[in-house]
XYZ file of C-alpha atoms in Angstrom:
565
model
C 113.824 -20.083 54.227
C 113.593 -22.891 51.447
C 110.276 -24.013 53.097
C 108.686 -20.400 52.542
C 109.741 -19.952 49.313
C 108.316 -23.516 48.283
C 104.918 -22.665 49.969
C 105.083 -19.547 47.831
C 105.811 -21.015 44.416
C 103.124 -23.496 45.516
C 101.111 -20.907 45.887
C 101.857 -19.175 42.794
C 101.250 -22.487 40.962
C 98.006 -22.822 42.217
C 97.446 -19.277 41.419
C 98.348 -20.023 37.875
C 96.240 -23.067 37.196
C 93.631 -21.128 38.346
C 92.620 -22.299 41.728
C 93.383 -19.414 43.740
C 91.350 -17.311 45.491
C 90.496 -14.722 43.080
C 89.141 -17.314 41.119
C 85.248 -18.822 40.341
C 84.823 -22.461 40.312
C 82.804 -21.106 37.568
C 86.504 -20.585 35.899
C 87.590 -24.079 36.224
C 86.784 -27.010 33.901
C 86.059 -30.452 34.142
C 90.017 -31.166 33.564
C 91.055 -28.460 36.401
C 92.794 -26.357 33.644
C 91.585 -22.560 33.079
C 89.314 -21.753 31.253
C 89.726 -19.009 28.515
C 88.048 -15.595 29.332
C 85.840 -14.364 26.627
C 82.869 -12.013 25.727
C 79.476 -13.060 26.693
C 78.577 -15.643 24.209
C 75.032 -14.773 22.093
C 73.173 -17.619 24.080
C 74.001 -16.580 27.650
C 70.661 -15.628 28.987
C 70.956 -11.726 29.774
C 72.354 -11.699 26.060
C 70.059 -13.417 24.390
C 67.133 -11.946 26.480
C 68.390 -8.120 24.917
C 68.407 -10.171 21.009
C 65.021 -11.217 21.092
C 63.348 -8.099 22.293
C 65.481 -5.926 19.717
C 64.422 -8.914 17.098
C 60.659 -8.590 18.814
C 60.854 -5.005 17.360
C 62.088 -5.688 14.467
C 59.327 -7.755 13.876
C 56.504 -5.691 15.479
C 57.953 -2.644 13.123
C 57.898 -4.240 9.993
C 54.322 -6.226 10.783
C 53.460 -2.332 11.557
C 54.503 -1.227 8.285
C 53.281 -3.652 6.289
C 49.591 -3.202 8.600
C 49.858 0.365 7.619
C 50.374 -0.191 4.007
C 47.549 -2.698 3.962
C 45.842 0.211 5.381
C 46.481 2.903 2.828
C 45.804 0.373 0.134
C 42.609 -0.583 1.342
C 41.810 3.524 1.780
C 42.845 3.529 -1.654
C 40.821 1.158 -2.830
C 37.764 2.382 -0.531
C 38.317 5.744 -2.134
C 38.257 4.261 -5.478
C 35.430 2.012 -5.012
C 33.499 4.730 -3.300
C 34.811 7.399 -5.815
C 33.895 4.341 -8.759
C 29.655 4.574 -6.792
C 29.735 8.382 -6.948
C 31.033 8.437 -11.205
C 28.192 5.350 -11.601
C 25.441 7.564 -9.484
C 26.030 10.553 -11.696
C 26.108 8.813 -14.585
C 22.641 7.227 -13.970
C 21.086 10.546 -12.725
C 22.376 12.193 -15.959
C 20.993 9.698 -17.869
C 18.053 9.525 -16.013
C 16.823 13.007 -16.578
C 18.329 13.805 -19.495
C 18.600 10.891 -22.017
C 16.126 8.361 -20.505
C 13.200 7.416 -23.130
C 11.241 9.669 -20.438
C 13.131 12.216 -20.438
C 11.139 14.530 -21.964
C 8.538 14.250 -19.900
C 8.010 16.881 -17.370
C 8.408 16.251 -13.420
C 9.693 16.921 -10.244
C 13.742 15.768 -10.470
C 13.882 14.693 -7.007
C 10.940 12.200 -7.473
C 12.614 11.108 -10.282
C 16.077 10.011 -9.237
C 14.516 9.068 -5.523
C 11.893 6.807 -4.307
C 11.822 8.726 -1.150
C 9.567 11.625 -1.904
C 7.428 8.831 -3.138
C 7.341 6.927 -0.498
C 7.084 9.685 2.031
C 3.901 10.759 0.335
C 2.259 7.178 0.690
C 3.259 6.835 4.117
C 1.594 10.019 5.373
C -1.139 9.335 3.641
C -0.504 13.176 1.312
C -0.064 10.848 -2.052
C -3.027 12.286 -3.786
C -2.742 15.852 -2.967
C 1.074 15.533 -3.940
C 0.142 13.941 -7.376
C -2.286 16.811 -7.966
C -0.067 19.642 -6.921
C 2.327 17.935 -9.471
C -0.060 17.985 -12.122
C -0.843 21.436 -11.842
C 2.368 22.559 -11.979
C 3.386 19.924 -14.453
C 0.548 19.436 -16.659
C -1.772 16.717 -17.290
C 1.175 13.973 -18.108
C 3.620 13.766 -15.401
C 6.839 11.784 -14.431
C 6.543 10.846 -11.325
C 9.350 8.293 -10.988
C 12.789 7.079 -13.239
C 9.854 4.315 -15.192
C 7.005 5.635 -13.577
C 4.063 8.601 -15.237
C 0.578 9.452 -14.067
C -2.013 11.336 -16.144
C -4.678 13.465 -15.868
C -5.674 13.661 -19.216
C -8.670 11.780 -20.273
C -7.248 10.351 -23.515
C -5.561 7.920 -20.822
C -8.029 6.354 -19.820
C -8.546 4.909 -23.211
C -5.115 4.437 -24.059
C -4.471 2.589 -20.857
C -7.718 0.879 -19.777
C -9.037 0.528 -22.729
C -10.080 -2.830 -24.759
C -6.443 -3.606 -26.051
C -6.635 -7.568 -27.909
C -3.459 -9.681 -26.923
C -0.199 -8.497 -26.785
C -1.396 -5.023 -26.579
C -3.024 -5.069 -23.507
C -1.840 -2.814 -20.099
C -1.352 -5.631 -17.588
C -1.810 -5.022 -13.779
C 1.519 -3.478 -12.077
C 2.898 -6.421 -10.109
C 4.250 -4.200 -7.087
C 0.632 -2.946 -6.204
C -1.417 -6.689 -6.867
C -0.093 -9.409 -4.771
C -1.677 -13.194 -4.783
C -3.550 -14.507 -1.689
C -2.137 -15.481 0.869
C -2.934 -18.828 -0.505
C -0.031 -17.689 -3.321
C -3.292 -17.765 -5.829
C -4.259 -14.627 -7.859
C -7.784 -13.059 -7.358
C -9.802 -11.175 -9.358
C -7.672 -7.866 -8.550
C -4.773 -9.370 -9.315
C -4.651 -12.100 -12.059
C -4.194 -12.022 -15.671
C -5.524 -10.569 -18.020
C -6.517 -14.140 -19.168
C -7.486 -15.329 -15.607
C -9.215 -12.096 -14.929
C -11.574 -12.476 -17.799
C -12.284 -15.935 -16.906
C -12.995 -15.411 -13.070
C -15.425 -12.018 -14.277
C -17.195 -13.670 -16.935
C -18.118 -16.196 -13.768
C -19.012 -13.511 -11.590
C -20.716 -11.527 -13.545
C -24.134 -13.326 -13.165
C -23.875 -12.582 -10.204
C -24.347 -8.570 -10.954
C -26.572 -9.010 -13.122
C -29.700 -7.290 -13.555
C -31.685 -10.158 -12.874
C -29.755 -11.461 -10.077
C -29.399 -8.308 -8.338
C -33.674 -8.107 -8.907
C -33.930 -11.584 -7.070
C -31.065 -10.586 -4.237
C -33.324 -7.328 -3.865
C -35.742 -8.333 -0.995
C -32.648 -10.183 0.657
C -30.794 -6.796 0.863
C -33.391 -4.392 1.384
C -34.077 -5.771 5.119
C -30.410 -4.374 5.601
C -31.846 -0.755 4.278
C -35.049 -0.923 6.635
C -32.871 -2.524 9.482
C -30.586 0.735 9.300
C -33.585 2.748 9.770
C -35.037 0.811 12.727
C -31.731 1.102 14.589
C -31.501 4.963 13.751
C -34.604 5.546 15.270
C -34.298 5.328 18.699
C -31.319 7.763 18.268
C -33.097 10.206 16.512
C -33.756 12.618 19.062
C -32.226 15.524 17.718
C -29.929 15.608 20.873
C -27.224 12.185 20.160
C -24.082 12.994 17.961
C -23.696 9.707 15.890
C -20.656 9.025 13.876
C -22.711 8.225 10.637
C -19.912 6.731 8.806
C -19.817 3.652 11.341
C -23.524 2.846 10.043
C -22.854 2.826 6.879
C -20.368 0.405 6.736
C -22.347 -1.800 9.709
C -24.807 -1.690 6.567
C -22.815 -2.922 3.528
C -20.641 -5.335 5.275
C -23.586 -7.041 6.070
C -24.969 -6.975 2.850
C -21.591 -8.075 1.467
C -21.340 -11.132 3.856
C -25.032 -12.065 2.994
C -23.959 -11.524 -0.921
C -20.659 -13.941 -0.273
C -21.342 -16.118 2.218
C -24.933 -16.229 3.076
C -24.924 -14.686 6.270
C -24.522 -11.317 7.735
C -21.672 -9.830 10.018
C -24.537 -8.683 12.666
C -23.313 -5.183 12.621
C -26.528 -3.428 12.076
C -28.042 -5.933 14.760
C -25.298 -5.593 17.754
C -24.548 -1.903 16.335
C -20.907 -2.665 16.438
C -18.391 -3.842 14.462
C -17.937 -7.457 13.497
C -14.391 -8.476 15.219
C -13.073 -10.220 12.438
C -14.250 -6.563 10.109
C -12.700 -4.311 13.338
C -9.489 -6.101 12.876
C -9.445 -5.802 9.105
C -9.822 -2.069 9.221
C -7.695 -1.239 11.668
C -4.769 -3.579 9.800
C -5.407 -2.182 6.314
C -3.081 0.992 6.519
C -0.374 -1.034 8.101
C -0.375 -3.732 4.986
C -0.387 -0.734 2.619
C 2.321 0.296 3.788
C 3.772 -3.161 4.116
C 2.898 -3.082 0.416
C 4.405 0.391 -0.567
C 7.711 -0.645 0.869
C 8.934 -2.893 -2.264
C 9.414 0.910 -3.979
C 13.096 0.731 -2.297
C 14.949 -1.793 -2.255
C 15.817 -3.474 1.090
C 12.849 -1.324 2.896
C 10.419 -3.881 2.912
C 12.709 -6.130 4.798
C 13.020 -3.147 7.494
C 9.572 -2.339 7.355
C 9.124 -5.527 8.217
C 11.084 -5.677 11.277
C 8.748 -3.145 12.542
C 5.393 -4.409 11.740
C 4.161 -6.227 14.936
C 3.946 -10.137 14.679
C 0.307 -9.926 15.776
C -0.492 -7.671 12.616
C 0.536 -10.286 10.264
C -0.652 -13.088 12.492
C -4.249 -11.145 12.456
C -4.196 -10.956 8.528
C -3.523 -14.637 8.379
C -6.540 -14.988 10.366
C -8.539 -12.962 8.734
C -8.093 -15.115 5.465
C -8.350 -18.404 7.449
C -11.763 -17.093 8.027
C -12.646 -16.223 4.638
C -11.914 -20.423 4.414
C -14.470 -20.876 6.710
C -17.117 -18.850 5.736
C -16.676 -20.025 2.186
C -16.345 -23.750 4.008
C -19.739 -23.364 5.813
C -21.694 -21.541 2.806
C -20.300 -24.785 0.301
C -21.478 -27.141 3.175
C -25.079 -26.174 3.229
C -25.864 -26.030 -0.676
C -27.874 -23.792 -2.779
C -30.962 -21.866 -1.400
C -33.331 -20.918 -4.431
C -35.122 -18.469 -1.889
C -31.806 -16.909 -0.883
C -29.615 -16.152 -4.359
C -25.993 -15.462 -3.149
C -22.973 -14.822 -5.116
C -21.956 -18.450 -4.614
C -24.884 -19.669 -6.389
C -24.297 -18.400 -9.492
C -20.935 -19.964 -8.892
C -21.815 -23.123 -8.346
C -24.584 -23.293 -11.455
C -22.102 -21.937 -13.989
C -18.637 -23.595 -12.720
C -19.253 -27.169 -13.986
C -16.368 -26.424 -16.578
C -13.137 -26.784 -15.113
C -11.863 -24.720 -17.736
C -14.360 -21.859 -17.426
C -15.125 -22.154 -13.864
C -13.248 -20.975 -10.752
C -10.805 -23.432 -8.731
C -11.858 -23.374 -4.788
C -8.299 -21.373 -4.095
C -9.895 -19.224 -6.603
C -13.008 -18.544 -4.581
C -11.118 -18.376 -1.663
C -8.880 -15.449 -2.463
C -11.116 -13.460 -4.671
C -13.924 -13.704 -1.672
C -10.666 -12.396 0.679
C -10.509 -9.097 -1.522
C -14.129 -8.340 -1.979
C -14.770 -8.563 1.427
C -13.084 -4.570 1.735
C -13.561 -4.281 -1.801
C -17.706 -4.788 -1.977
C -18.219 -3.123 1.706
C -15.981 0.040 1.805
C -16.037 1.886 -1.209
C -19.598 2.160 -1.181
C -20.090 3.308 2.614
C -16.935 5.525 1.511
C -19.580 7.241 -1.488
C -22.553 7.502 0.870
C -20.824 9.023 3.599
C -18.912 11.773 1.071
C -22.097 12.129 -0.213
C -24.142 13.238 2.705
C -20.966 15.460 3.871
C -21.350 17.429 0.569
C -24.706 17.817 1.062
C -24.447 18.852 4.842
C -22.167 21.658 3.703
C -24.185 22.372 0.539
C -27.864 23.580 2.426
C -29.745 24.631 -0.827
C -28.461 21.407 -2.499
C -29.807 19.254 0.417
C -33.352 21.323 0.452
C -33.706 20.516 -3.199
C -33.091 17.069 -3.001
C -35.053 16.371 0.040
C -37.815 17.939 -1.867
C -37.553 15.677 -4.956
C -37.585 12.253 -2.644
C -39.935 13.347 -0.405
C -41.984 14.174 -3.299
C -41.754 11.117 -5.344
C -42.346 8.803 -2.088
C -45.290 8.679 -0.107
C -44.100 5.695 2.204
C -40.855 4.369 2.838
C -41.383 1.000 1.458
C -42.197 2.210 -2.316
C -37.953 3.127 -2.094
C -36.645 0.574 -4.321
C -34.060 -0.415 -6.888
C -36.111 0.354 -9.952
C -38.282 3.424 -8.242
C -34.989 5.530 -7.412
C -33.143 5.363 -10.953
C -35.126 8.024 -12.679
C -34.501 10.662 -9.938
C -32.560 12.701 -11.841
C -31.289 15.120 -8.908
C -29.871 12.168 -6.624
C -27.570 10.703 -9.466
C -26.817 14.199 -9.949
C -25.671 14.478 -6.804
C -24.131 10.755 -6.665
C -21.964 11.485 -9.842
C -20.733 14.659 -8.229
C -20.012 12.875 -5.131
C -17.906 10.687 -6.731
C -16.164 13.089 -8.262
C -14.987 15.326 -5.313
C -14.398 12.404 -3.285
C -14.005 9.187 -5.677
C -13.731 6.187 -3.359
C -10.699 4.669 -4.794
C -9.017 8.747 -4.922
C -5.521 7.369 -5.813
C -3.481 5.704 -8.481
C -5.154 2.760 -10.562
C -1.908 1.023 -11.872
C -0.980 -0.623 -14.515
C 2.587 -1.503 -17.051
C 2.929 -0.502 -20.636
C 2.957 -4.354 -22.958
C 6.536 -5.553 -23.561
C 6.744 -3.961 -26.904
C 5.791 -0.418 -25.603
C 3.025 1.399 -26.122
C 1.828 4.896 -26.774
C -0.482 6.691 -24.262
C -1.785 10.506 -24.890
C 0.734 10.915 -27.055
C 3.827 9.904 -25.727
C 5.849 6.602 -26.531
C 6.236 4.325 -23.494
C 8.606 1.311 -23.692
C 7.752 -1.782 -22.517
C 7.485 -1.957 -18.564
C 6.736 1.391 -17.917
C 4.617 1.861 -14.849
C 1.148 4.020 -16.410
C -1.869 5.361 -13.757
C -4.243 7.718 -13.585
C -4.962 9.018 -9.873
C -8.908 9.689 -9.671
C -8.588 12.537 -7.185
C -6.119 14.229 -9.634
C -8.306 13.880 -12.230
C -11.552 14.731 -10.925
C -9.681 18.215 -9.318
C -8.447 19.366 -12.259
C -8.729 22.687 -13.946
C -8.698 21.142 -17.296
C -11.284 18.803 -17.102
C -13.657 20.890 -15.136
C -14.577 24.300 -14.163
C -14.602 25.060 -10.618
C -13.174 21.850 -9.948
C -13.577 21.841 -5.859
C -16.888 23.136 -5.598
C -19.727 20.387 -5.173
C -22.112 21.517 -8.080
C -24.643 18.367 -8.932
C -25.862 20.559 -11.551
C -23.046 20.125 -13.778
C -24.670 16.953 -14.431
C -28.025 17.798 -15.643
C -26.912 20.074 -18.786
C -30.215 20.474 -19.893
C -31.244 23.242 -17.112
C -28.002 25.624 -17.551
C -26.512 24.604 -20.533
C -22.708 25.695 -20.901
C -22.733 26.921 -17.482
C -20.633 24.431 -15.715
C -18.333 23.123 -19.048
C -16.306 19.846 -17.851
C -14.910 16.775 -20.127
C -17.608 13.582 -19.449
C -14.641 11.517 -20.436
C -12.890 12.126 -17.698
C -15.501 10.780 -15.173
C -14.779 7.063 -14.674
C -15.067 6.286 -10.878
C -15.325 2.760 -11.348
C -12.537 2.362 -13.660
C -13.275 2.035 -17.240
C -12.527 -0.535 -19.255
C -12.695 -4.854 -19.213
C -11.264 -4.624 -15.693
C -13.651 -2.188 -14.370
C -15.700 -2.508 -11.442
C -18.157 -5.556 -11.569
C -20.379 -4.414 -8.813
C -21.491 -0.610 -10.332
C -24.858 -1.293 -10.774
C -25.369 -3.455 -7.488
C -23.268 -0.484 -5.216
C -25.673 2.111 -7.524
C -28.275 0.599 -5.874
C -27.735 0.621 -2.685
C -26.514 4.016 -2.339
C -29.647 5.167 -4.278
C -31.701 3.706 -1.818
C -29.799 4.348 1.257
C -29.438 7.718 0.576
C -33.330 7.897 -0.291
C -34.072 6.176 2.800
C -32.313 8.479 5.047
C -33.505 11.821 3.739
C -37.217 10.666 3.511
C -37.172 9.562 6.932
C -34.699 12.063 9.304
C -33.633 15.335 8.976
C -29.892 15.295 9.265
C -27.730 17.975 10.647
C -23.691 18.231 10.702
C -21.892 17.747 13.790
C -18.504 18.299 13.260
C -18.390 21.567 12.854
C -14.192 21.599 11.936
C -15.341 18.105 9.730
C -13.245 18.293 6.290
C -13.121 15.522 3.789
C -9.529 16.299 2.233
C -7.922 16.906 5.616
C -8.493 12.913 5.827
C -5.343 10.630 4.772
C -5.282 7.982 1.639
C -4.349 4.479 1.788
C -5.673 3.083 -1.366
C -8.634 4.102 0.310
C -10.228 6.955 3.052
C -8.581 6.935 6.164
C -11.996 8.312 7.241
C -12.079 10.330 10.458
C -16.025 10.536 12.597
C -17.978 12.387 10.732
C -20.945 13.079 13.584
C -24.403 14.026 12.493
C -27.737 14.504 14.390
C -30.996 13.297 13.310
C -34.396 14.543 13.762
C -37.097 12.456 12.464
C -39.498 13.651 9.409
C -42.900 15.011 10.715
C -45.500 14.285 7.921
């Protein structure tokens, strides 16, 4: 029994130290006593897995709370800032139309807070007719922008244009007159100073007795015109008239500038380098027009293709050229160009014109000497198209005064009274340059009709608006040449003569009048003495066409007959 009770105490013993079998090794230290039971400790691993996810969300709920109060405090502070514009916009708009020096001058207030009506009407080419509607709802002084008024009344042409010494003077707005590509100012764009300097060279080149030694040079561009309309003048072929024209006086104006002719008239086509120049022009306007709002030129830009800028580069690259070759082969005393009166009176490097000089003002005059005079001719013979008793009379008084085609000169055409009667109202309905001719009041401000301007306040007068309106002239959209000659119905057509100036008025107006005179009297002299011309384009209007600077001329087809004597 003993031995039993042994095994069992044994047993028991074992039991006790902990070595049994209801015990883990686990349970058992490195001694062989028994370990104490306890709690899971906080670093066993299902214990300390549950701590760091609740700690995980403790985290992600505070980093939460603290993102969302970032949140609400940069809301705030977007609401403020935004809230901070809005106060600052009104402000300015208040100011703007009710407190501004303007401010008492009438206008439209959306044009005057925003650019964008502005700009819309440049871009579709409605700027004129917009300016004019705004005058005649306006009156003749009109804000057109927060700094910005136009005028139609012809005080302003004196107060702005006028002979102003020093100080006083109305310089060129920058935004419109950009340098060369060169980065030199031309004649457009310089000065005051520079501008008188670079005219005073030119201008013996216009001179009377230049333009009487360039004569015979330019009048084989007047008979050419005629040779290559005769073969067409079969009464039958629609011709786009307008295309003639200018194949005309770009050739004269390359034989003027760089002694040698485009070939127009010859090949009856454009000149590549003019075809690209045309079509590009609108495109750099508005390039030009998008500096009214800031950041939109960089935009515009971006949607300009490369090749349009890459094409005006080229275009004064080969104004370089031309002026390169023409320097190259000296002076011809048989051939008088507008570099030879360049080269005789620029011995002064003070006086005389640098060769960047040359080089950008023969870039502008290029358009400048070619287009507004083909843009006169052709608005010329539209008016008289739709005017039949005006055209009868005035084929009557050439036809009269001519008996061959080759007694149609300069001197011979100036004392037919009808044509310039017809010219000046030509270039009235339809001035070449129809829109804005801009300029800035002087730093210390200026008066103009009237009205105080401070200092770098953008002035113009828009030559459509002013020809077309109702204060100025009676009947101010019919074509009446007879307004001009007083002396047959006296008091019948009453109109302001100072508010004809449609080449500018002023020391910066336009040096080639008498030379684009000229040409227009004889062209037009030529034409009518030796076709009979009849409209094509029946649906033809001349203020349905779009403005960019210039006419965006559409065809304007005629038919010609020639003169059975």
């Amino acid at each position: 029994m003993r031995p039993k009770r042994r095994r069992s105490r044994q047993r028991r013993g074992m039991t006790g130290l902990g070595i049994g079998p209801d015990r883990r090794p686990s349970e058992i230290d490195e001694t062989g006593w028994r370990l104490k039971k306890s709690r899971p400790s906080a670093l066993s691993p299902s214990a300390s897995g549950r701590a760091s996810e609740d700690e995980i969300r403790k985290q992600t709920a505070k980093a939460f709370i603290m993102e969302v109060g970032l949140f609400q405090t940069m809301l705030a502070n977007a609401k403020g800032l935004i809230l901070a514009a809005l106060v600052s916009l009104g402000c300015w708009v208040i100011y703007t139309l009710y407190f501004h020096p303007l401010a008492r001058i009438p206008g439209p207030k959306w044009w005057i807070i925003s650019r964008i009506p502005y700009f819309r009407s440049i871009t579709t080419g409605q700027f004129i007719h917009s300016v004019r509607a705004l005058h005649e709802r306006y009156g003749p002084v009109v804000r057109l922008a927060a700094n910005e008024v136009s005028f139609t009344d012809p005080q302003a042409w004196q107060d702005i244009y006028g002979h102003h010494g020093g100080d006083r003077a109305f310089p060129r707005n920058p935004v419109w007159y950009q340098p060369a590509l060169n980065g030199v100012h031309h004649i457009l764009s310089a000065s005051n100073s520079d501008h008188a300097r670079i005219r005073h060279l030119l201008s013996h080149a216009f001179s009377e007795r230049a333009l009487k030694s360039q004569e015979p040079m330019i009048q084989v561009f007047f008979n050419l015109l005629i040779e290559r309309l005769r073969p067409l003048a079969d009464g039958r072929q629609a011709i786009n008239i307008n295309d003639w024209l200018q194949y005309t006086t770009f050739d004269i104006t390359g034989e003027l500038e760089f002694g040698e002719s485009f070939g127009c008239l010859e090949k009856g086509e454009y000149h590549p380098w003019i075809k690209v120049l045309l079509s590009n022009f609108r495109k750099i306007i508005l390039f030009g027009a998008s500096q009214l709002i800031p950041g939109l030129r960089f935009l515009v830009g971006l949607t300009i293709p490369k090749a349009v800028m890459q094409q005006r580069q080229q275009h004064f690259s080969y104004t370089v050229d031309k002026v390169s070759r023409r320097l190259a082969r000296g002076n011809d005393p048989m051939r008088p160009d507008f570099l030879t009166y360049i080269n005789r009176y620029n011995e002064d490097e003070k006086k005389g014109m640098s060769r960047a000089e040359i080089d950008s003002t023969f870039n502008v005059l290029v358009i400048a000497g070619s287009e507004t005079t083909s843009t006169c001719m052709t608005a010329t013979l539209h008016c008289l198209l739709r005017n039949p008793a005006t055209l009868q009379r005035l084929q009557n008084e050439i036809r009269s005064t001519f008996a061959h085609d080759s007694d149609i000169t300069f001197d011979s055409t100036i004392p037919l009274r009808y044509l310039n009667a017809v010219i000046e109202e030509s270039l009235r309905l339809c001035p070449p340059a129809p829109t804005m001719l801009p300029r800035v009041t002087p730093a210390a401000g200026a008066y103009v009709c009237g009205y105080w301007l401070p200092g770098g306040t953008a002035v113009e007068i828009s030559q459509y608006a002013m020809s077309r309106s109702y204060d100025n002239y009676s009947d101010p959209d019919r074509f009446i040449p007879e307004r001009w000659l007083p002396d047959e119905k006296p008091n019948l057509h009453p109109h302001d003569a100072r508010a004809h100036r449609p080449f500018s008025f002023g020391p910066r107006n336009c040096l080639g009048r008498s030379l684009a005179w000229m040409e227009i009297r004889c062209i037009i002299c030529k034409l009518l003495w030796n076709f009979n011309l009849r409209m094509e384009s029946p649906d033809y209007e001349w203020n349905e066409q779009g403005t960019y600077v210039m006419w965006d001329k559409k065809q304007m087809l005629v038919s010609l007959t020639p003169v059975k004597r």
